[in-house]
mmCIF file of C-alpha atoms in Angstrom:
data_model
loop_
_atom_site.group_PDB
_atom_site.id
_atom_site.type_symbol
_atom_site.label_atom_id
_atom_site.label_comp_id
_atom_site.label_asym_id
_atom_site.label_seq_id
_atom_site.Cartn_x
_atom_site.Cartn_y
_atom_site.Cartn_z
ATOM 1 C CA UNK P 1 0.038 -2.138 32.498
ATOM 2 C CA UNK P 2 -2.318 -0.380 35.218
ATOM 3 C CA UNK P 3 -1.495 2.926 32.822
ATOM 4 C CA UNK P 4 -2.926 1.407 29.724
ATOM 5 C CA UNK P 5 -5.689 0.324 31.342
ATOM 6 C CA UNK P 6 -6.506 3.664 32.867
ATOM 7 C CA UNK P 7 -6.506 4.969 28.908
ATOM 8 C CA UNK P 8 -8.704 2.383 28.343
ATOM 9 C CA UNK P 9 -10.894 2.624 31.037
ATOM 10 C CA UNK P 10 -11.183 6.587 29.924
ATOM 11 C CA UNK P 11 -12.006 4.825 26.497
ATOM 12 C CA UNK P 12 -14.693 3.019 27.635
ATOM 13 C CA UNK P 13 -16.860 5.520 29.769
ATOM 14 C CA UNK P 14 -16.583 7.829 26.847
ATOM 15 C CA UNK P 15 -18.531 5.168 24.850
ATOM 16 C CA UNK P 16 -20.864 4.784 28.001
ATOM 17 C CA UNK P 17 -21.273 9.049 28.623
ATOM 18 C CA UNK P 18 -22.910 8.539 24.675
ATOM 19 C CA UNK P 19 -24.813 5.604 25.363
ATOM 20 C CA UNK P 20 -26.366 7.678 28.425
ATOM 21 C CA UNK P 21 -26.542 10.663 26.169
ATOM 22 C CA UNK P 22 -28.279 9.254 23.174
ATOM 23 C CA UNK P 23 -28.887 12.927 21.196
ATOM 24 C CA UNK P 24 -25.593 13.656 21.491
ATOM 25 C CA UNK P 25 -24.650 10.239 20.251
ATOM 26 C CA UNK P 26 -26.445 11.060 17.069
ATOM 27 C CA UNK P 27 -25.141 14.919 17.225
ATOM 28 C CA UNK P 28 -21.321 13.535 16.970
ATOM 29 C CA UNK P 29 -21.833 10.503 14.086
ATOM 30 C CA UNK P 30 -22.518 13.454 10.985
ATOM 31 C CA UNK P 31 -18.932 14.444 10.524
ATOM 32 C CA UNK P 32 -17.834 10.880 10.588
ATOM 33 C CA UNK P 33 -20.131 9.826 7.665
ATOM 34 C CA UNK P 34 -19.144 12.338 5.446
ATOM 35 C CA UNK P 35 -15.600 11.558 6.154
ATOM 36 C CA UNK P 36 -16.319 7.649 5.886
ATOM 37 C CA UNK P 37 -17.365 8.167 2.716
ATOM 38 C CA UNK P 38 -13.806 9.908 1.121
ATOM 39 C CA UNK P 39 -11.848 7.508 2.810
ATOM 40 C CA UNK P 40 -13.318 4.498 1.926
ATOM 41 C CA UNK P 41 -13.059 5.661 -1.552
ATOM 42 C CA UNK P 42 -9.870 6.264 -1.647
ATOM 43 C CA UNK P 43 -9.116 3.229 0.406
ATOM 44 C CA UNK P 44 -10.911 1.102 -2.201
ATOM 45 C CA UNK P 45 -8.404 2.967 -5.041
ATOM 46 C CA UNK P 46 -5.426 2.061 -3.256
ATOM 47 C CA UNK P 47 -6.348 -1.848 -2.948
ATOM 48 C CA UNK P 48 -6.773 -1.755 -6.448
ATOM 49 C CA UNK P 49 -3.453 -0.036 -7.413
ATOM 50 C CA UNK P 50 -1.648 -1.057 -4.549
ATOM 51 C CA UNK P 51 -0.604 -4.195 -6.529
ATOM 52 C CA UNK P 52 0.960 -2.143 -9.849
ATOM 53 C CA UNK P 53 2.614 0.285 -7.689
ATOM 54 C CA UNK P 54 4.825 -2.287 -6.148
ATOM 55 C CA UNK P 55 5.743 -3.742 -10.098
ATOM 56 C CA UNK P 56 6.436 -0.129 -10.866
ATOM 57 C CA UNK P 57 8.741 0.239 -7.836
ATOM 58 C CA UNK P 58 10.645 -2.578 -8.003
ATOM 59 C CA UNK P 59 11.784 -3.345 -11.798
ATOM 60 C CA UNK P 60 14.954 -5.110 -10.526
ATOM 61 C CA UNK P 61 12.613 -8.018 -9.773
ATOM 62 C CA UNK P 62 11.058 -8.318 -13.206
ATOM 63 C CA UNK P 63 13.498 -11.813 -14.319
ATOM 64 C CA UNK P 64 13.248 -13.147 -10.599
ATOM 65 C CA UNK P 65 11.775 -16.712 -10.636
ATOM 66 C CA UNK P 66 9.145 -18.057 -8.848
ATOM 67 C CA UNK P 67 8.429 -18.001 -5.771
ATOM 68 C CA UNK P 68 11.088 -14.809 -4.762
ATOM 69 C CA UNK P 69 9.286 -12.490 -7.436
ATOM 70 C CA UNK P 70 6.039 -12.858 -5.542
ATOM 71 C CA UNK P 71 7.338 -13.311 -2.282
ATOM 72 C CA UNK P 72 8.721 -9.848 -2.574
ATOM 73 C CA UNK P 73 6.281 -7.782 -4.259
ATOM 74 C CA UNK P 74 3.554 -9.470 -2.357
ATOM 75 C CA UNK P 75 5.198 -8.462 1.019
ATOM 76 C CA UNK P 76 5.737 -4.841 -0.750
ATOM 77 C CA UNK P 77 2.025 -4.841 -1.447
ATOM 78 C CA UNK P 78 1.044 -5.374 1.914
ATOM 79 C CA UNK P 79 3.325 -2.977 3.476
ATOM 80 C CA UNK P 80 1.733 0.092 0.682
ATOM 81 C CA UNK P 81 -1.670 -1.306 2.239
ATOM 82 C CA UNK P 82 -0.541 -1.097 5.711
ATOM 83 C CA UNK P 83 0.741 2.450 5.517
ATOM 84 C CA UNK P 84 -2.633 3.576 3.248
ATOM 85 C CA UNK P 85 -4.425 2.080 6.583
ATOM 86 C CA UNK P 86 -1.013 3.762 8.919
ATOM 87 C CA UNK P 87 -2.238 7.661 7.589
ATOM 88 C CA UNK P 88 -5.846 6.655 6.944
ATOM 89 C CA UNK P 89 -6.550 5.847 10.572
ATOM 90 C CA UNK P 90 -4.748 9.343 11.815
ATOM 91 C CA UNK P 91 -5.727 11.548 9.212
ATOM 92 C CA UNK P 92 -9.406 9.832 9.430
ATOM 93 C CA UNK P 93 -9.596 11.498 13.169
ATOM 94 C CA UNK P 94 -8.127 14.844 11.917
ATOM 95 C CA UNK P 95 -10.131 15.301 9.412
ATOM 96 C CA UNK P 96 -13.238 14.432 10.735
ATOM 97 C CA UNK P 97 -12.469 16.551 13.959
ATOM 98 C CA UNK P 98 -11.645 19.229 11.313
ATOM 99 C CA UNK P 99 -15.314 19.069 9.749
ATOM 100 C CA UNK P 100 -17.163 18.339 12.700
ATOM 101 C CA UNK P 101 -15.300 21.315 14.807
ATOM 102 C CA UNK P 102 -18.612 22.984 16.330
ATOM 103 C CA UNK P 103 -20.244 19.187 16.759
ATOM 104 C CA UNK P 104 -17.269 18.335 18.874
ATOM 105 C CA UNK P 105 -16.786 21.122 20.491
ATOM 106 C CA UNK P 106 -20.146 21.088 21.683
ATOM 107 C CA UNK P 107 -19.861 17.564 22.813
ATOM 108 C CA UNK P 108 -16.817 17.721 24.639
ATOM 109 C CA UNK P 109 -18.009 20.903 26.451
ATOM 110 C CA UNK P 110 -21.521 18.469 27.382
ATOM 111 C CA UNK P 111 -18.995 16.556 28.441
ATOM 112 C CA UNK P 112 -17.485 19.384 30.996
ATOM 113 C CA UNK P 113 -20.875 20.294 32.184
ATOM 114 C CA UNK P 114 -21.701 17.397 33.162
ATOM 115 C CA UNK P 115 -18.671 16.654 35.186
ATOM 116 C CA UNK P 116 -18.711 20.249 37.294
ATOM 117 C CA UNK P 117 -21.627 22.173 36.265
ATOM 118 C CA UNK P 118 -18.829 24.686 33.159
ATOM 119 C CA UNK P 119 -17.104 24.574 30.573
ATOM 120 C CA UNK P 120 -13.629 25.872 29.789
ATOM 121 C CA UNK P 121 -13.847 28.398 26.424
ATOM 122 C CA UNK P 122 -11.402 29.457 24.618
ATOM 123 C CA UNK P 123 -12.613 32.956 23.948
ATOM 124 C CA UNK P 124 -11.171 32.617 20.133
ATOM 125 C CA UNK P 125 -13.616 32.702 17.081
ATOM 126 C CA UNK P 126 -14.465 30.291 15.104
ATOM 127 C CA UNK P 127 -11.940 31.012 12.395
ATOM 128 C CA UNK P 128 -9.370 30.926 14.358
ATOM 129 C CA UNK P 129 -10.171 27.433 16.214
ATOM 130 C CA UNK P 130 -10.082 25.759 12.950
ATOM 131 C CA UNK P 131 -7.077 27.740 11.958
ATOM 132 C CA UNK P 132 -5.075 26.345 14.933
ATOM 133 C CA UNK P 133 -6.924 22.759 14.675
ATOM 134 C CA UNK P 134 -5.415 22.794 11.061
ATOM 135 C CA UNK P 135 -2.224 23.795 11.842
ATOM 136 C CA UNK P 136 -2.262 21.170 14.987
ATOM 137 C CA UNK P 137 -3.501 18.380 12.514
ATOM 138 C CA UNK P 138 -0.497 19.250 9.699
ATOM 139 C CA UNK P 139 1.667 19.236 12.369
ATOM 140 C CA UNK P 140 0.977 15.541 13.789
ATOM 141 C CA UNK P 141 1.015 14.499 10.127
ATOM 142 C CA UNK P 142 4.169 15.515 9.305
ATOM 143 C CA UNK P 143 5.861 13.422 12.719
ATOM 144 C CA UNK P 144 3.110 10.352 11.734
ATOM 145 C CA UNK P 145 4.013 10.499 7.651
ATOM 146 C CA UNK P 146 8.240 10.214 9.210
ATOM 147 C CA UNK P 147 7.561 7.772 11.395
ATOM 148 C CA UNK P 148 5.344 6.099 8.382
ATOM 149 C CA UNK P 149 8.571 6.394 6.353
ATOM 150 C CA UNK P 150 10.876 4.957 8.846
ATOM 151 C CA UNK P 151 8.236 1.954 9.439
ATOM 152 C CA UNK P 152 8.054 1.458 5.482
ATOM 153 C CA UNK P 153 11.622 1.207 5.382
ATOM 154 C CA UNK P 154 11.893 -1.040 8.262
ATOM 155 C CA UNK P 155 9.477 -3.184 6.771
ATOM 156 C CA UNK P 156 11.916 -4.903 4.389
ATOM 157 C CA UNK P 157 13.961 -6.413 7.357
ATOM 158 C CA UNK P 158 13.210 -10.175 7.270
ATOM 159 C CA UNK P 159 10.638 -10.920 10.092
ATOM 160 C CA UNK P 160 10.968 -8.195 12.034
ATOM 161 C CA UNK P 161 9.205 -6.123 9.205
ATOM 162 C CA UNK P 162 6.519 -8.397 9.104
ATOM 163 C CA UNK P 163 6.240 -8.730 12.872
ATOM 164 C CA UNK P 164 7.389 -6.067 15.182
ATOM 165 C CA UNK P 165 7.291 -2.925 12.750
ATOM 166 C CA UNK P 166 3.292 -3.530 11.955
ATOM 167 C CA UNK P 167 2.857 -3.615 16.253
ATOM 168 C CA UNK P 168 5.307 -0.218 16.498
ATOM 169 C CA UNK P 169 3.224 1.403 13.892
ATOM 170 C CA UNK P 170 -0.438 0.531 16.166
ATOM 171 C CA UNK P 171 1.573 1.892 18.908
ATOM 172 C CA UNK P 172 2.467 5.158 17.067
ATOM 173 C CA UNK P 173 -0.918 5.645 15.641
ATOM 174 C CA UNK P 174 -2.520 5.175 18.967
ATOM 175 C CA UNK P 175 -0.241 7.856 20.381
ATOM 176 C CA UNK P 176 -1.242 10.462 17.843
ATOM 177 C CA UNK P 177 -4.717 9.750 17.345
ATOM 178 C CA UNK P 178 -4.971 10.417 21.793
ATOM 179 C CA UNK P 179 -3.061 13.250 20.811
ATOM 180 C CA UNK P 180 -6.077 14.675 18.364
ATOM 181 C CA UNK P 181 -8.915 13.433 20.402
ATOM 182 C CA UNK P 182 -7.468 14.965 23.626
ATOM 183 C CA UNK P 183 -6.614 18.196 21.420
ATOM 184 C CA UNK P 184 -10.330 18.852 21.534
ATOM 185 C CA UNK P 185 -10.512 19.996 25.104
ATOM 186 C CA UNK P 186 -7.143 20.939 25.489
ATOM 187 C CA UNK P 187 -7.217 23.490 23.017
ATOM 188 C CA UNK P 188 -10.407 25.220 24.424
ATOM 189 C CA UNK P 189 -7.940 25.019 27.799
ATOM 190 C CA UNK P 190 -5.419 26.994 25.674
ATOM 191 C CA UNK P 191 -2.889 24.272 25.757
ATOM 192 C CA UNK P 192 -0.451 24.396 23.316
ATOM 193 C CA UNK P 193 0.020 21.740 20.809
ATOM 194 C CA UNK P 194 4.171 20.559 22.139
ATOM 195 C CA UNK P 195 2.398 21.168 25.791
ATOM 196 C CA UNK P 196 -0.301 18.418 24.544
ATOM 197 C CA UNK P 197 2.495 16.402 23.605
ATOM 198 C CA UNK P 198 4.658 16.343 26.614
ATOM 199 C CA UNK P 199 1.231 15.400 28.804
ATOM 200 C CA UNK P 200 1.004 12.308 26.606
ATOM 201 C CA UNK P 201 4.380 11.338 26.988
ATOM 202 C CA UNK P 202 4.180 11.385 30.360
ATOM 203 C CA UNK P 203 1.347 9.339 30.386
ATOM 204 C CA UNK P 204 2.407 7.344 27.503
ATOM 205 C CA UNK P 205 1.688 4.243 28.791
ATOM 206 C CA UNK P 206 -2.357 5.572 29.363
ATOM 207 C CA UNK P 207 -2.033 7.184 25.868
ATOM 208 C CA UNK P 208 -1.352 3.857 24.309
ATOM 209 C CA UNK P 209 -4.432 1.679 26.508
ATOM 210 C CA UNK P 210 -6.721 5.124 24.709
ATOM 211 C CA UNK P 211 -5.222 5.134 21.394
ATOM 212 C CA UNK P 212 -4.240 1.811 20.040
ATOM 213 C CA UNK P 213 -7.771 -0.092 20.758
ATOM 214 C CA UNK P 214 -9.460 2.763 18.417
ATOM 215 C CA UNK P 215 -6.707 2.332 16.026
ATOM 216 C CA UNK P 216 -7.501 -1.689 15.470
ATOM 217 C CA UNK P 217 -11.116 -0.874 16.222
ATOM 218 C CA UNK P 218 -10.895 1.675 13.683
ATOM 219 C CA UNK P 219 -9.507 -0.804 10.811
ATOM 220 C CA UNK P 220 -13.237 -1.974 10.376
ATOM 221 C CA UNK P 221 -14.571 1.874 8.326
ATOM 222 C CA UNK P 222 -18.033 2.285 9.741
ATOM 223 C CA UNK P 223 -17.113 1.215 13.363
ATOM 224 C CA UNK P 224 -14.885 4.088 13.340
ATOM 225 C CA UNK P 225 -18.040 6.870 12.605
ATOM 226 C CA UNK P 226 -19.803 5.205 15.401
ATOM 227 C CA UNK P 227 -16.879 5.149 18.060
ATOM 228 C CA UNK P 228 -16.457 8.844 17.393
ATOM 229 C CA UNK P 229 -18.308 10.562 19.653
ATOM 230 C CA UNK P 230 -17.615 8.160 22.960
ATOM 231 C CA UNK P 231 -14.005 8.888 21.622
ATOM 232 C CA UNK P 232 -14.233 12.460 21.933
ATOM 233 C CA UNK P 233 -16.148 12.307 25.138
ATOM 234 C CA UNK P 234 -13.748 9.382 26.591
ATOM 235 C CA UNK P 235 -10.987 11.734 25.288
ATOM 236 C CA UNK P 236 -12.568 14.729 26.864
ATOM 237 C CA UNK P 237 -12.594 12.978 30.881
ATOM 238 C CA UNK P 238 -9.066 12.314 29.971
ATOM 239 C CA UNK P 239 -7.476 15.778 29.306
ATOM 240 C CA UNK P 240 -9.243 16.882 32.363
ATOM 241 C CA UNK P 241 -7.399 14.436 34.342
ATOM 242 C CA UNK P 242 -3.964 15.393 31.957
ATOM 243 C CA UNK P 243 -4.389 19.076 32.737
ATOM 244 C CA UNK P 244 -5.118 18.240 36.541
ATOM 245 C CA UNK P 245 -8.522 18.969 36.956
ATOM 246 C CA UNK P 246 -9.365 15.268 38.118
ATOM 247 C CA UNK P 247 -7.339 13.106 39.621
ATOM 248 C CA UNK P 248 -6.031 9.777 37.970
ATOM 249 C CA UNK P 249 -8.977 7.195 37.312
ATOM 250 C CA UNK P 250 -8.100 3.446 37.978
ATOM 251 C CA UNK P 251 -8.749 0.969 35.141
ATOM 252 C CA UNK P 252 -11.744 -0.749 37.803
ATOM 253 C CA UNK P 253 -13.838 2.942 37.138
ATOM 254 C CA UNK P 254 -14.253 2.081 33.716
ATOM 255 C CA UNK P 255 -17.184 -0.201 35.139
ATOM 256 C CA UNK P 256 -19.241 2.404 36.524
ATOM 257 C CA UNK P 257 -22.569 3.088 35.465
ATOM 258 C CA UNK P 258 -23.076 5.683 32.900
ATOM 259 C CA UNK P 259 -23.256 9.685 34.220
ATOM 260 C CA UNK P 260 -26.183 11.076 34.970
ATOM 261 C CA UNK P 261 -28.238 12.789 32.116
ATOM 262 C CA UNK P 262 -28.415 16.873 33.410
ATOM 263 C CA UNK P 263 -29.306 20.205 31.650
ATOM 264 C CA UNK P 264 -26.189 19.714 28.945
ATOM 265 C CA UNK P 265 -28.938 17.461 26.729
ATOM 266 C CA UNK P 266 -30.886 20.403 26.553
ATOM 267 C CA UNK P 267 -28.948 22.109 24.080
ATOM 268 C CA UNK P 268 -29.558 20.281 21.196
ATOM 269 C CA UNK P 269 -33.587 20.271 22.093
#
């Protein structure tokens, strides 16, 4: 428990380093609003639908009586829901890190500065940054769309699918969606994505206390744009204490007043 708490501490002073940094704040909310916008479109589309997929998908129960017909499709229909919300909440955060590359990248390396006084760079262009963020982000989709599948089969065990599978899949997405907000500092590190993912796992515990309150905070669409940027800069304290540049912050630190404001402000005016 002291392990999730240290994720969540790392959560919180991320939210406080933007609160302290109010420009930057604003800086890191544009990619989330355009991405806000897609998703709760298509959100909206699968509420409506969600309801004649599962009649489409289960014909077999067309001559059931009442109440098994609608116990059944009605626990099917939640389930679609669930894993429209499962792939919305990762791919949300990839996508939006995808669009907002330079305003997170600048953010996160604010973030730096203001811990040491530099910045880790990459040294790669542009292009190729968002080449290997894409690549990253396909590859955590595919592992979050099997899990997804294994979760949506699991589902139709009696209580347990109704119970423990929806609390597995929070636990899952939180995992990943560390895994993308940590990816932001850890690839200008040149860290590997399977080296990102061995980190986590041994900190899965702190990976979790990051991951899963964003995942139920992120449930509610607009609070997810404005917990963006203290994610990446929460995110961005944590991979320097993954790739050993800090050492490990107790849960208690989470209470600190907000850093200092220094020179890192000055770059957006």
């Amino acid at each position: 428990m002291r392990d999730f708490g240290v994720g969540f501490g790392y959560l919180l002073r991320g939210q406080k380093w933007v609160a302290g940094h109010g420009r930057w704040f604003g800086f890191g909310l544009l990619p989330g609003l355009v991405t806000l916008v897609l998703y709760v479109a298509a959100l909206t589309g699968l509420g409506y639908g969600a309801d004649d997929l599962t009649a489409w998908a289960t014909p077999f129960a067309d001559d059931w009586g009442s109440p098994w017909q609608g116990l059944l499709r009605g626990a099917l229909t939640f389930l679609v829901f669930a894993l429209g919300l499962f792939l919305a909440v990762i791919t949300f955060t990839a996508v939006t890190l995808l669009v907002g590359q330079p305003f997170y990248e600048s953010l996160s390396e604010a973030v730096d500065r203001d811990e040491d006084g530099e910045a880790p760079e990459s040294g790669l262009p542009l292009w190729r940054e968002l080449w290997i963020s894409a690549r990253d982000s396909l590859r955590v989709l595919a592992r979050v769309a099997l899990y997804g599948i294994l979760l949506f089969a699991a589902g139709f065990i009696p209580v347990v699918g109704q119970t423990v599978v929806p609390v597995i899949g929070f636990c899952v997405s939180g995992f990943f969606l560390t895994e993308e907000l940590t990816a932001v500092a850890l690839q200008r590190r040149r860290v590997e994505f399977k080296e990102r993912l061995g980190m986590l796992r041994g900190r899965r515990a702190a990976a979790l206390g990051f991951g899963v309150p964003l995942v139920l905070a992120f449930l509610i669409p607009f609070v997810a744009v404005l917990l963006m940027p203290g994610a990446v800069a929460g995110a961005t304290l944590m991979a320097r204490e993954l790739n050993g540049e800090t050492p490990a912050e107790d849960a208690d630190e989470a209470g600190a007043p907000a850093p200092r404001r220094t020179d890192a402000d000055s770059r957006l005016g």
